[in-house]
């Protein structure tokens, strides 16, 4: 009796097992050959590499007159009112120095104009009804640098008027009205970009380099995208020494302005603490063409590059260090970093709080004790990820612009949630009161 039951059970089990294997619902290897399980599932697996999303972001770009964007790249007074096209897209001027660090708006716009049949992270759609997001090609950072960089210059009125004209145009758009601008993307990487009317963009997706000067209600990680500065030094493309550690004789390098506002006052304090060390180069400098070249040489010959906060928590120097393959030493208590949901900065950077950095001798002692093999691994990581910080036209796979568009795409589910909730609310949103 019991024998028949056992035989019947075995028969049914074998029948189910055979059927499962046949239709592909069971991988027999996972039961009988554990060694065949892919290594990526193990605890010692390497970090997942940044990969493009399978479906590109569909972006509608407003056809703004050139005075809002590339018209600022020329001194001509007869700028056409027509929108720029891929056929007359101008190259970025080579002699513009530090203006380049705030040029994210230029490269993002160019990526939407460029057409080569290759699918990037974002594609331009001409029908706004097909769009996932709306790009506003206003060069707000260049507008500040061109018209209002002295803050009191009479030309500042031009910067303000451009903002006024733009908002009047957008508020007439049914697409802006439909979402109250929540699905509209504004690149604003200069801390003073769009400064006159920025509170009208509180709910839009802002592409910023940090949140140093704005309250949480205006800019925050929930809806905005953190961008790298565009690096101003040349990329180190032939960094192939036999012994990279010994090829860089300087322990710690800094070259830049030492008198800054807000968190940047730490720079003047560090200048006093870091004097007297033979293997430390800490120099006050201003950004000229020649000084940028000297900074590049210094970074390429240094093991660590110091990145203290500037007027805001971040600065271009961090990304200059990355493309120079100089391990960043970040001293900033409130810094936010680009692409951090995909890139682990602790694999190639060191972090010190203000308190630690300002303790005499502490930071230098930690750097001198840092193991050579661990530094070498960080150097290799820098070489592997530095392409994510390259802005270029035409855009390339996994470069900074494509990474930014992917970040925008990551914000859209939250945008859609906010839009859908706002359409059915009959009373003020109670979550905003908490």
PDB file of N, CA, C and O in Angstrom, residues 45 78 181 285 409:
ATOM      1  N   UNK A  45      30.278  40.787  -6.012  1.00  0.00           N
ATOM      2  CA  UNK A  45      30.144  41.260  -7.384  1.00  0.00           C
ATOM      3  C   UNK A  45      30.568  42.711  -7.499  1.00  0.00           C
ATOM      4  O   UNK A  45      30.482  43.485  -6.560  1.00  0.00           O
ATOM      5  N   UNK A  78      22.152  91.919 -35.141  1.00  0.00           N
ATOM      6  CA  UNK A  78      21.119  91.500 -36.090  1.00  0.00           C
ATOM      7  C   UNK A  78      20.808  90.009 -35.936  1.00  0.00           C
ATOM      8  O   UNK A  78      20.657  89.284 -36.912  1.00  0.00           O
ATOM      9  N   UNK A 181       4.185  73.480 -15.400  1.00  0.00           N
ATOM     10  CA  UNK A 181       5.624  73.496 -15.638  1.00  0.00           C
ATOM     11  C   UNK A 181       6.390  72.374 -14.978  1.00  0.00           C
ATOM     12  O   UNK A 181       7.623  72.349 -15.041  1.00  0.00           O
ATOM     13  N   UNK A 285      45.367  81.605  -6.849  1.00  0.00           N
ATOM     14  CA  UNK A 285      45.488  81.833  -8.288  1.00  0.00           C
ATOM     15  C   UNK A 285      44.150  82.260  -8.862  1.00  0.00           C
ATOM     16  O   UNK A 285      43.090  81.969  -8.291  1.00  0.00           O
ATOM     17  N   UNK A 409      14.984  61.503 -16.783  1.00  0.00           N
ATOM     18  CA  UNK A 409      14.001  60.420 -16.923  1.00  0.00           C
ATOM     19  C   UNK A 409      13.670  59.810 -15.568  1.00  0.00           C
ATOM     20  O   UNK A 409      12.520  59.443 -15.306  1.00  0.00           O
TER      21      UNK A 409
END
